[in-house]
Coordinates of C-alpha atoms in Angstrom, one line a residue:
X1 CA -42.9 95.9 -15.9
X2 CA -39.8 96.0 -13.8
X3 CA -41.4 94.0 -10.8
X4 CA -43.4 91.3 -13.2
X5 CA -39.5 90.0 -14.7
X6 CA -38.2 90.0 -11.1
X7 CA -41.6 87.8 -10.1
X8 CA -40.8 85.6 -13.2
X9 CA -37.0 84.8 -12.6
X10 CA -37.8 84.1 -9.0
X11 CA -40.7 81.4 -10.3
X12 CA -38.0 80.0 -12.6
X13 CA -35.5 79.5 -10.1
X14 CA -37.8 78.0 -7.8
X15 CA -39.6 75.5 -10.7
X16 CA -35.8 74.7 -11.5
X17 CA -34.8 73.8 -7.5
X18 CA -37.6 71.6 -7.1
X19 CA -37.2 69.6 -10.5
X20 CA -38.4 65.9 -9.7
X21 CA -37.1 62.8 -10.0
X22 CA -39.5 62.0 -13.1
X23 CA -37.9 65.4 -14.7
X24 CA -34.2 64.0 -14.3
X25 CA -34.4 60.2 -14.4
X26 CA -36.7 58.7 -16.6
X27 CA -35.3 55.3 -16.6
X28 CA -32.3 53.2 -15.9
X29 CA -31.9 50.2 -18.5
X30 CA -28.7 49.0 -18.5
X31 CA -24.5 49.9 -17.1
X32 CA -21.0 48.8 -17.7
X33 CA -19.2 46.8 -15.8
X34 CA -15.7 47.2 -14.4
X35 CA -13.4 44.0 -13.3
X36 CA -13.3 43.5 -9.5
X37 CA -11.4 45.2 -7.1
X38 CA -10.3 47.5 -10.0
X39 CA -12.3 51.0 -10.0
X40 CA -12.9 53.3 -12.7
X41 CA -15.7 54.9 -14.6
X42 CA -19.0 53.1 -15.6
X43 CA -21.6 54.3 -18.1
X44 CA -25.3 54.2 -16.7
X45 CA -27.8 54.1 -20.0
X46 CA -31.4 54.8 -19.9
X47 CA -33.4 58.2 -20.1
X48 CA -32.3 61.6 -18.4
X49 CA -32.8 64.9 -18.0
X50 CA -29.6 67.3 -17.6
X51 CA -28.2 67.8 -14.5
X52 CA -25.5 68.9 -12.2
X53 CA -23.1 66.4 -10.0
X54 CA -24.7 67.7 -7.1
X55 CA -28.4 67.0 -7.9
X56 CA -27.9 63.5 -7.3
X57 CA -26.4 60.5 -5.7
X58 CA -26.0 56.9 -8.1
X59 CA -25.9 53.9 -5.6
X60 CA -24.9 50.6 -6.6
X61 CA -25.9 47.3 -4.4
X62 CA -27.5 49.3 -1.8
X63 CA -24.3 50.3 -0.4
X64 CA -21.8 51.7 -2.7
X65 CA -22.1 55.4 -4.1
X66 CA -20.4 55.8 -7.6
X67 CA -19.1 59.6 -7.5
X68 CA -19.0 62.2 -9.4
X69 CA -22.1 62.0 -11.8
X70 CA -22.0 63.3 -14.9
X71 CA -24.7 64.2 -17.7
X72 CA -23.5 63.2 -20.4
X73 CA -26.4 63.0 -23.1
X74 CA -30.0 62.5 -22.8
X75 CA -29.3 58.6 -23.0
X76 CA -26.2 58.2 -20.8
X77 CA -24.6 59.0 -17.8
X78 CA -21.2 58.3 -16.3
X79 CA -19.6 58.2 -12.4
X80 CA -16.8 56.9 -10.8
X81 CA -16.8 53.5 -9.3
X82 CA -14.2 53.4 -6.2
X83 CA -11.7 50.6 -6.4
X84 CA -12.0 49.2 -2.9
X85 CA -15.6 48.8 -3.3
X86 CA -16.8 45.4 -1.9
X87 CA -20.3 44.2 -3.1
X88 CA -21.2 40.4 -1.8
X89 CA -22.0 38.0 -3.0
X90 CA -19.3 38.9 -5.5
X91 CA -21.1 36.8 -8.6
X92 CA -24.2 38.5 -7.6
X93 CA -25.7 41.3 -9.8
X94 CA -26.7 44.4 -8.1
X95 CA -29.3 47.1 -8.2
X96 CA -29.0 50.5 -9.4
X97 CA -30.7 53.7 -8.0
X98 CA -30.5 57.4 -8.8
X99 CA -31.4 59.7 -5.7
X100 CA -33.0 63.1 -6.3
X101 CA -31.0 64.9 -3.7
X102 CA -33.3 68.0 -3.3
X103 CA -36.6 65.9 -3.0
X104 CA -35.3 62.5 -1.6
X105 CA -37.1 60.8 -4.3
X106 CA -35.2 57.8 -5.8
X107 CA -35.7 55.7 -9.3
X108 CA -34.4 52.0 -9.3
X109 CA -33.2 49.6 -12.4
X110 CA -36.3 47.0 -12.8
X111 CA -33.8 44.1 -12.2
X112 CA -30.2 43.9 -11.0
X113 CA -28.2 45.1 -13.7
X114 CA -24.4 45.7 -12.4
X115 CA -21.9 43.0 -12.5
X116 CA -18.3 43.0 -11.9
X117 CA -16.2 41.5 -15.8
X118 CA -15.9 38.1 -15.8
X119 CA -12.1 37.3 -16.0
X120 CA -11.4 36.0 -19.4
X121 CA -8.2 33.9 -20.3
X122 CA -6.2 34.3 -23.8
X123 CA -4.1 31.4 -25.4
X124 CA -3.1 29.4 -22.3
X125 CA 0.4 27.9 -23.4
X126 CA 3.0 25.1 -21.5
X127 CA 7.1 25.6 -22.2
X128 CA 9.2 23.7 -20.0
X129 CA 6.6 22.8 -17.1
X130 CA 5.4 26.3 -16.8
X131 CA 2.1 27.4 -17.5
X132 CA 1.7 30.9 -18.7
X133 CA -1.9 32.3 -18.7
X134 CA -2.6 36.1 -19.7
X135 CA -6.1 37.8 -18.3
X136 CA -8.3 39.9 -19.2
X137 CA -10.5 42.0 -16.8
X138 CA -8.6 41.3 -13.4
X139 CA -8.0 43.3 -10.8
X140 CA -6.7 41.0 -8.0
X141 CA -3.1 40.4 -7.5
X142 CA -1.5 37.2 -8.6
X143 CA -1.4 36.1 -4.7
X144 CA -5.2 35.3 -5.0
X145 CA -5.1 32.9 -7.5
X146 CA -4.3 29.3 -7.7
X147 CA -4.3 26.4 -10.3
X148 CA -6.0 23.0 -9.8
X149 CA -4.5 20.3 -12.1
X150 CA -6.1 16.9 -12.6
X151 CA -3.6 14.5 -13.8
X152 CA -5.9 11.4 -13.4
X153 CA -4.1 10.4 -10.3
X154 CA -7.3 8.8 -8.4
X155 CA -8.7 11.0 -5.4
X156 CA -6.4 13.8 -5.9
X157 CA -6.2 17.4 -7.4
X158 CA -2.7 19.3 -7.8
X159 CA -2.7 22.7 -5.6
X160 CA -0.4 25.2 -7.3
X161 CA 0.2 28.8 -6.6
X162 CA 1.6 31.3 -9.3
X163 CA 5.2 31.7 -9.5
X164 CA 7.1 35.2 -7.9
X165 CA 7.0 36.4 -11.6
X166 CA 3.7 36.4 -12.0
X167 CA 1.7 40.0 -12.3
X168 CA -2.3 41.2 -12.5
X169 CA -2.2 40.5 -15.8
X170 CA 0.1 37.5 -16.6
X171 CA -0.1 34.0 -14.3
X172 CA 2.7 31.9 -14.3
X173 CA 2.1 28.7 -12.7
X174 CA 5.4 25.8 -12.5
X175 CA 3.9 22.0 -13.2
X176 CA 5.0 20.3 -9.8
X177 CA 7.2 17.4 -10.4
X178 CA 4.5 15.4 -8.4
X179 CA 1.9 15.5 -11.9
X180 CA 2.2 11.9 -13.5
X181 CA 4.7 11.7 -16.3
X182 CA 2.8 9.6 -18.9
X183 CA 4.0 10.7 -22.1
X184 CA 1.7 12.9 -24.1
X185 CA -1.3 13.6 -22.1
X186 CA -4.4 16.1 -22.1
X187 CA -4.3 17.7 -18.6
X188 CA -7.2 19.3 -16.7
X189 CA -6.5 23.0 -15.4
X190 CA -8.9 25.0 -13.5
X191 CA -7.8 28.6 -12.2
X192 CA -10.0 29.9 -8.9
X193 CA -9.0 32.8 -7.0
X194 CA -9.5 32.9 -3.0
X195 CA -12.2 35.2 -2.9
X196 CA -14.8 32.7 -5.1
X197 CA -15.0 35.0 -8.1
X198 CA -13.2 32.9 -11.0
X199 CA -13.7 29.6 -11.8
X200 CA -12.4 28.7 -15.4
X201 CA -11.5 25.5 -16.9
X202 CA -8.9 24.7 -19.6
X203 CA -7.3 21.5 -21.2
X204 CA -3.8 21.6 -22.3
X205 CA -1.7 19.0 -23.9
X206 CA 1.2 18.1 -21.5
X207 CA 4.2 15.9 -22.4
X208 CA 6.8 14.4 -19.7
X209 CA 7.9 10.9 -18.6
X210 CA 8.9 10.1 -15.0
X211 CA 12.3 9.5 -14.6
X212 CA 13.6 7.2 -11.7
X213 CA 17.0 7.9 -10.1
X214 CA 19.5 5.2 -8.6
X215 CA 18.2 3.6 -5.3
X216 CA 20.6 4.1 -2.3
X217 CA 19.9 1.7 0.5
X218 CA 21.3 2.2 3.9
X219 CA 24.4 1.0 5.4
X220 CA 25.9 -1.5 6.0
X221 CA 26.0 -2.9 2.6
X222 CA 24.5 -6.8 3.8
X223 CA 21.6 -6.6 6.0
X224 CA 19.7 -8.8 7.9
X225 CA 16.5 -10.4 5.6
X226 CA 13.9 -10.1 9.4
X227 CA 14.4 -6.6 9.9
X228 CA 12.5 -3.3 8.6
X229 CA 14.6 -1.1 6.4
X230 CA 13.7 2.2 4.7
X231 CA 13.8 2.2 0.9
X232 CA 13.6 5.5 -0.5
X233 CA 12.4 6.4 -4.3
X234 CA 13.6 9.5 -5.7
X235 CA 12.8 10.9 -9.4
X236 CA 10.0 12.9 -10.8
X237 CA 6.5 12.7 -12.1
X238 CA 5.4 9.6 -10.2
X239 CA 2.4 11.3 -9.2
X240 CA 1.3 12.7 -6.0
X241 CA 0.4 9.2 -4.3
X242 CA 1.9 5.6 -5.0
X243 CA 0.7 1.9 -4.2
X244 CA 3.8 -0.2 -3.5
X245 CA 3.8 -4.1 -4.0
X246 CA 6.5 -5.4 -2.5
X247 CA 6.4 -9.5 -2.5
X248 CA 3.2 -10.0 -0.2
X249 CA 3.8 -6.4 1.3
X250 CA 1.1 -3.8 -0.1
X251 CA 1.0 -0.5 1.1
X252 CA -1.2 1.8 0.0
X253 CA -1.4 5.8 -0.4
X254 CA 2.1 6.5 0.2
X255 CA 2.6 10.5 -0.4
X256 CA 5.4 11.5 -2.7
X257 CA 7.1 14.6 -1.6
X258 CA 8.6 17.2 -3.9
X259 CA 11.9 18.6 -2.5
X260 CA 14.9 20.8 -3.8
X261 CA 18.1 19.0 -4.0
X262 CA 20.9 21.3 -4.9
X263 CA 23.0 20.6 -8.2
X264 CA 26.5 18.8 -7.9
X265 CA 29.5 19.8 -10.0
X266 CA 29.5 16.5 -11.8
X267 CA 25.4 16.7 -12.4
X268 CA 23.6 18.1 -15.3
X269 CA 20.6 19.5 -15.6
X270 CA 18.7 20.8 -18.7
X271 CA 18.6 24.4 -17.4
X272 CA 22.1 25.8 -16.6
X273 CA 20.6 28.9 -15.1
X274 CA 18.8 27.1 -12.1
X275 CA 20.9 26.4 -9.2
X276 CA 18.4 23.6 -8.1
X277 CA 16.1 21.3 -9.7
X278 CA 13.4 19.7 -8.2
X279 CA 12.6 16.3 -7.4
X280 CA 10.1 13.8 -6.1
X281 CA 10.9 11.4 -3.5
X282 CA 8.7 8.5 -1.3
X283 CA 9.7 5.9 1.1
X284 CA 8.7 2.7 2.5
X285 CA 10.0 0.0 4.7
X286 CA 10.8 -3.1 3.2
X287 CA 11.7 -6.8 5.3
X288 CA 13.6 -8.9 4.1
X289 CA 13.4 -10.7 0.8
X290 CA 9.7 -10.5 0.3
X291 CA 9.9 -11.2 -2.6
X292 CA 11.2 -13.6 -4.8
X293 CA 12.5 -11.2 -7.7
X294 CA 14.8 -8.5 -7.0
X295 CA 12.5 -5.7 -7.5
X296 CA 9.3 -4.1 -6.0
X297 CA 6.5 -2.0 -8.2
X298 CA 4.5 0.8 -7.5
X299 CA 1.6 2.3 -9.1
X300 CA -0.5 5.7 -9.6
X301 CA -3.6 4.5 -10.8
X302 CA -2.5 5.5 -14.3
X303 CA 0.4 2.9 -15.1
X304 CA 2.6 0.6 -13.1
X305 CA 6.3 0.7 -12.8
X306 CA 8.7 -2.3 -11.8
X307 CA 12.2 -0.6 -9.7
X308 CA 15.1 -2.9 -9.9
X309 CA 17.4 -2.6 -6.6
X310 CA 20.2 -5.0 -5.1
X311 CA 20.1 -5.8 -1.3
X312 CA 22.8 -8.2 0.1
X313 CA 21.3 -10.4 2.7
X314 CA 23.0 -12.5 5.7
X315 CA 23.2 -16.2 4.5
X316 CA 19.9 -18.1 5.7
X317 CA 20.9 -21.3 8.2
X318 CA 19.4 -24.1 9.3
X319 CA 20.1 -24.5 13.1
X320 CA 18.5 -27.8 14.0
X321 CA 15.7 -29.9 13.1
X322 CA 13.3 -32.1 15.3
X323 CA 10.2 -34.1 14.8
X324 CA 6.9 -33.4 16.4
X325 CA 4.7 -35.8 15.6
X326 CA 3.6 -36.1 11.4
X327 CA 5.6 -32.2 10.9
X328 CA 9.3 -31.1 10.7
X329 CA 10.0 -28.5 13.0
X330 CA 13.1 -26.2 11.0
X331 CA 14.7 -23.7 13.7
X332 CA 16.5 -21.4 11.1
X333 CA 18.1 -18.2 10.7
X334 CA 17.6 -15.0 8.0
X335 CA 15.0 -16.7 6.4
X336 CA 12.8 -13.2 6.4
X337 CA 9.2 -13.2 7.7
X338 CA 7.0 -14.4 4.7
X339 CA 6.5 -18.0 4.5
X340 CA 5.1 -17.7 0.9
X341 CA 8.7 -16.5 0.3
X342 CA 10.0 -20.0 1.0
X343 CA 10.0 -23.9 -0.2
X344 CA 10.6 -26.7 1.9
X345 CA 11.2 -30.2 0.0
X346 CA 12.3 -33.4 0.7
X347 CA 14.5 -34.4 -1.4
X348 CA 14.4 -38.5 -2.4
X349 CA 16.7 -39.9 -5.0
X350 CA 17.3 -36.0 -6.6
X351 CA 13.2 -36.1 -6.7
X352 CA 11.9 -33.1 -4.6
X353 CA 8.8 -33.7 -2.9
X354 CA 7.3 -30.4 -1.9
X355 CA 6.2 -30.0 1.9
X356 CA 3.3 -27.5 2.9
X357 CA 4.5 -24.8 5.4
X358 CA 1.9 -24.9 8.3
X359 CA 3.3 -22.7 10.5
X360 CA 6.0 -19.9 10.4
X361 CA 7.0 -17.6 13.5
X362 CA 10.4 -16.3 15.2
X363 CA 12.4 -18.2 12.3
X364 CA 10.8 -21.2 13.4
X365 CA 9.2 -23.4 10.5
X366 CA 6.7 -26.2 10.5
X367 CA 6.0 -28.2 7.7
X368 CA 4.0 -31.2 7.3
X369 CA 5.9 -34.2 6.4
X370 CA 4.7 -36.9 3.4
X371 CA 3.3 -39.7 5.1
X372 CA 5.2 -42.2 2.9
X373 CA 9.3 -41.6 3.2
X374 CA 11.9 -43.8 1.3
X375 CA 14.1 -44.5 4.0
X376 CA 16.6 -46.7 2.3
X377 CA 18.1 -43.0 1.4
X378 CA 18.7 -40.1 3.5
X379 CA 16.1 -38.1 4.8
X380 CA 17.4 -34.9 3.0
X381 CA 15.0 -32.0 3.4
X382 CA 15.6 -28.6 1.5
X383 CA 15.0 -25.0 2.4
X384 CA 14.5 -23.1 -0.7
X385 CA 14.9 -19.1 -0.3
X386 CA 14.7 -16.4 -2.6
X387 CA 18.4 -16.1 -2.4
X388 CA 19.9 -19.7 -2.0
X389 CA 19.1 -23.3 -1.2
X390 CA 20.2 -25.1 2.2
X391 CA 19.5 -28.8 3.1
X392 CA 20.0 -30.5 6.5
X393 CA 18.5 -34.1 7.0
X394 CA 16.6 -36.0 10.2
X395 CA 16.2 -39.1 10.9
X396 CA 12.4 -39.3 10.7
X397 CA 10.6 -41.6 13.6
X398 CA 7.8 -43.6 12.7
X399 CA 4.4 -42.9 14.3
X400 CA 2.2 -46.1 15.5
X401 CA -1.4 -44.8 15.5
X402 CA -2.9 -48.4 16.3
X403 CA -3.0 -52.2 15.7
X404 CA -5.0 -55.0 15.2
X405 CA -5.5 -57.8 18.3
X406 CA -2.5 -59.9 19.0
X407 CA -2.8 -63.2 17.1
X408 CA -1.6 -65.8 19.8
X409 CA -1.3 -68.9 17.4
X410 CA 0.7 -67.1 14.9
X411 CA -1.3 -65.0 11.8
X412 CA -1.3 -61.5 10.8
X413 CA -1.4 -58.1 12.4
X414 CA -2.4 -54.8 11.0
X415 CA -0.3 -52.4 12.3
X416 CA -1.6 -48.6 11.4
X417 CA 0.7 -45.4 11.4
X418 CA 2.6 -42.8 9.6
X419 CA 6.2 -43.3 8.2
X420 CA 6.3 -47.1 8.7
X421 CA 6.6 -48.1 4.8
X422 CA 10.1 -49.5 5.3
X423 CA 10.1 -50.0 9.2
X424 CA 12.0 -52.9 11.4
X425 CA 8.9 -53.7 14.2
X426 CA 9.3 -55.4 17.3
X427 CA 6.8 -57.2 19.0
X428 CA 7.8 -57.7 22.9
X429 CA 6.2 -59.4 25.6
X430 CA 6.8 -60.0 28.7
X431 CA 5.1 -63.3 31.2
X432 CA 6.5 -65.1 34.0
X433 CA 8.7 -66.9 32.0
X434 CA 10.6 -63.7 30.8
X435 CA 10.9 -61.2 28.1
X436 CA 10.4 -62.5 24.5
X437 CA 11.3 -60.4 21.4
X438 CA 10.3 -60.8 17.8
X439 CA 11.4 -58.5 15.2
X440 CA 9.5 -58.6 11.6
X441 CA 9.9 -56.1 8.6
X442 CA 8.8 -55.9 5.1
X443 CA 11.8 -57.9 3.8
X444 CA 12.9 -61.1 4.3
X445 CA 16.7 -61.8 5.5
X446 CA 18.1 -63.9 7.3
X447 CA 17.9 -62.7 10.8
X448 CA 14.3 -61.6 10.5
X449 CA 11.5 -64.4 11.6
X450 CA 8.6 -62.6 9.7
X451 CA 7.6 -60.2 6.9
X452 CA 5.4 -57.3 6.4
X453 CA 3.3 -56.0 3.7
X454 CA 3.0 -52.4 3.4
X455 CA -0.3 -51.0 1.8
X456 CA 0.9 -47.8 0.4
X457 CA -2.7 -46.5 -0.1
X458 CA -4.2 -47.2 3.2
X459 CA -0.9 -46.8 5.2
X460 CA -0.6 -49.7 7.0
X461 CA 1.6 -52.7 7.2
X462 CA 0.5 -56.3 7.1
X463 CA 2.7 -58.6 9.1
X464 CA 2.9 -62.1 9.9
X465 CA 3.6 -63.7 13.1
X466 CA 5.1 -66.9 14.0
X467 CA 3.4 -69.1 16.9
X468 CA 4.1 -67.5 20.4
X469 CA 6.0 -70.3 22.4
X470 CA 5.3 -70.7 25.7
X471 CA 2.8 -67.6 25.3
X472 CA -0.1 -67.8 28.5
X473 CA -2.5 -65.0 27.9
X474 CA -3.6 -65.6 31.8
X475 CA -0.3 -64.3 32.9
X476 CA 0.4 -61.7 30.5
X477 CA 2.2 -58.6 31.8
X478 CA 2.6 -56.5 29.1
X479 CA 3.2 -56.7 25.1
X480 CA 4.3 -54.0 22.7
X481 CA 4.9 -53.2 19.5
X482 CA 7.6 -50.6 18.2
X483 CA 8.6 -49.4 14.7
X484 CA 12.3 -48.5 14.2
X485 CA 14.0 -46.5 11.1
X486 CA 18.0 -47.7 10.8
X487 CA 19.2 -44.8 8.1
X488 CA 22.6 -42.8 8.0
X489 CA 21.9 -39.6 9.1
X490 CA 24.0 -36.3 7.8
X491 CA 23.2 -33.4 9.6
X492 CA 25.6 -30.1 10.2
X493 CA 24.5 -27.2 12.1
X494 CA 26.9 -24.6 10.3
X495 CA 25.8 -26.4 7.0
X496 CA 24.8 -22.8 5.0
X497 CA 25.8 -23.5 1.5
X498 CA 23.8 -26.9 1.2
X499 CA 26.8 -29.3 1.3
X500 CA 27.1 -32.5 3.1
X501 CA 29.6 -32.7 5.6
X502 CA 29.7 -35.7 7.9
X503 CA 27.6 -38.8 8.6
X504 CA 26.9 -41.3 11.2
X505 CA 24.8 -44.2 12.4
X506 CA 21.6 -43.4 14.1
X507 CA 20.6 -46.5 16.5
X508 CA 16.9 -46.1 17.0
X509 CA 14.3 -43.6 16.7
X510 CA 11.4 -45.9 18.4
X511 CA 7.8 -44.9 19.5
X512 CA 5.4 -47.9 20.9
X513 CA 2.3 -48.7 21.6
X514 CA 1.0 -50.6 24.2
X515 CA -2.2 -52.3 24.0
X516 CA -4.5 -53.9 27.0
X517 CA -6.9 -56.4 27.2
X518 CA -9.8 -54.2 26.0
X519 CA -7.8 -52.4 23.0
X520 CA -7.1 -49.1 24.8
X521 CA -3.9 -47.8 23.5
X522 CA -1.0 -45.7 25.2
X523 CA 2.2 -44.4 24.1
X524 CA 5.7 -44.8 25.7
X525 CA 9.3 -45.3 24.9
X526 CA 10.7 -48.8 24.2
X527 CA 11.4 -49.6 27.8
X528 CA 14.2 -52.3 26.2
X529 CA 16.4 -49.3 25.8
X530 CA 15.3 -47.3 28.5
X531 CA 16.4 -47.6 32.3
X532 CA 12.9 -47.7 33.5
X533 CA 12.4 -51.0 31.7
X534 CA 15.4 -52.0 33.4
X535 CA 14.2 -51.3 36.9
X536 CA 10.8 -52.7 35.8
X537 CA 12.3 -55.8 34.9
X538 CA 14.1 -56.3 38.5
X539 CA 10.8 -55.4 40.1
X540 CA 8.8 -58.1 38.3
X541 CA 11.6 -60.6 39.3
X542 CA 11.8 -59.8 42.9
X543 CA 8.0 -60.1 42.5
X544 CA 8.1 -63.5 41.6
X545 CA 10.7 -64.8 43.2

């Protein structure tokens, strides 16, 4: 009997130590979860038989061992999950398997069932530009998180890190002063971590408005309108990027920077406990009076702001006026860089006739002169800038483009050109008998031998000529027609205020056309007032003698 009892005990012990997987672990159905990076006890649910902790090994995700497994009851066991376990990819589900140490047999969950607990947000709120977020199921330190803020600024999202007073359970984010301030608005916030586990979106109502500090312009107080000057705008809640329009100058995507500004003794800020307050600034280069208004504007994609400022420029001046055929050449100074900010006009009897600016380069303005000029009055030209209007005057020289054939026995001659409506014409011809000059104009006076009628629409003058006495076409050397304007000219190089200061009589501005026998035309200056003509006359007389 004694030996039989010993044999039965041995058989029982052997059967106990050789218990297989099916006897201890019958199935694995589900498992509890833990926050990432935070260890603790997890519970595995299924069908189990009693065991001791050294009989089995619990493995999660194929590599992490859940230590000290313990039998709770026939449906529940637990184990301790290490807090530094790194299962990847972190957002995936992982298999759970239990291995019998003695036999090496393993039973697995039918599907991956273990996941890390999702982070939850409890009632986020905003107070004085700080967002407060309470977290559940968080195992990461605050420096693993960041907040994306979408304020509607095109193509830009604010990336904000937690403040230093944040903890594992509470994240505090300061809304940057680059976020657009547009009164009450709904902002979209997205909380993420740098390991790709958390991605939570929340909407909050945010109320703030932009502010603009007085613009500090560079010294000296009077600046050149032709040189670039830096303009810096500071304040808060402009947005992260702005587009600036300053007259015809458009600058896109200027970055707005947030800076720390030390509080002065005479400055007041809302939070008296802060030694510093945050402002934002952006800068751009402005050149001269690009705008007729004393402001520029910027937009951040949600609203547009006009910013007034005062800049004193050096006084514009007209240095010199000249004529190049049908164009007025105006040499100036301090007239900016943009012709759209300038206006040139002709003042006739206080009636301003606009002139088209065709070129503006190196402070030289080229403008088209109106074809019809009333030369009974001074040809006063006005230059208007955004800061002032100045004037100067010039005797416009008539231009003869062509004429009809010269009538020998009296009749009419048609003269084509520009600025000839009130010109005094001269017909000069020379032959063996000498030089003859006939003057004619569009008004009948005692000293004029003929008259002209100007066609304003077609821009030509028809002049009547007397019979040319002693005129022989066979010995005609040359003839020319010149046009001359006689008016009082007012011009002052130092005239920057627009007031006339001197007057003088311009003797003549002449332009001649020479017609050869085949009606080919060429231009030259009237030899009557030129030394070349005197020399030419002497040579002719020598040849005749």
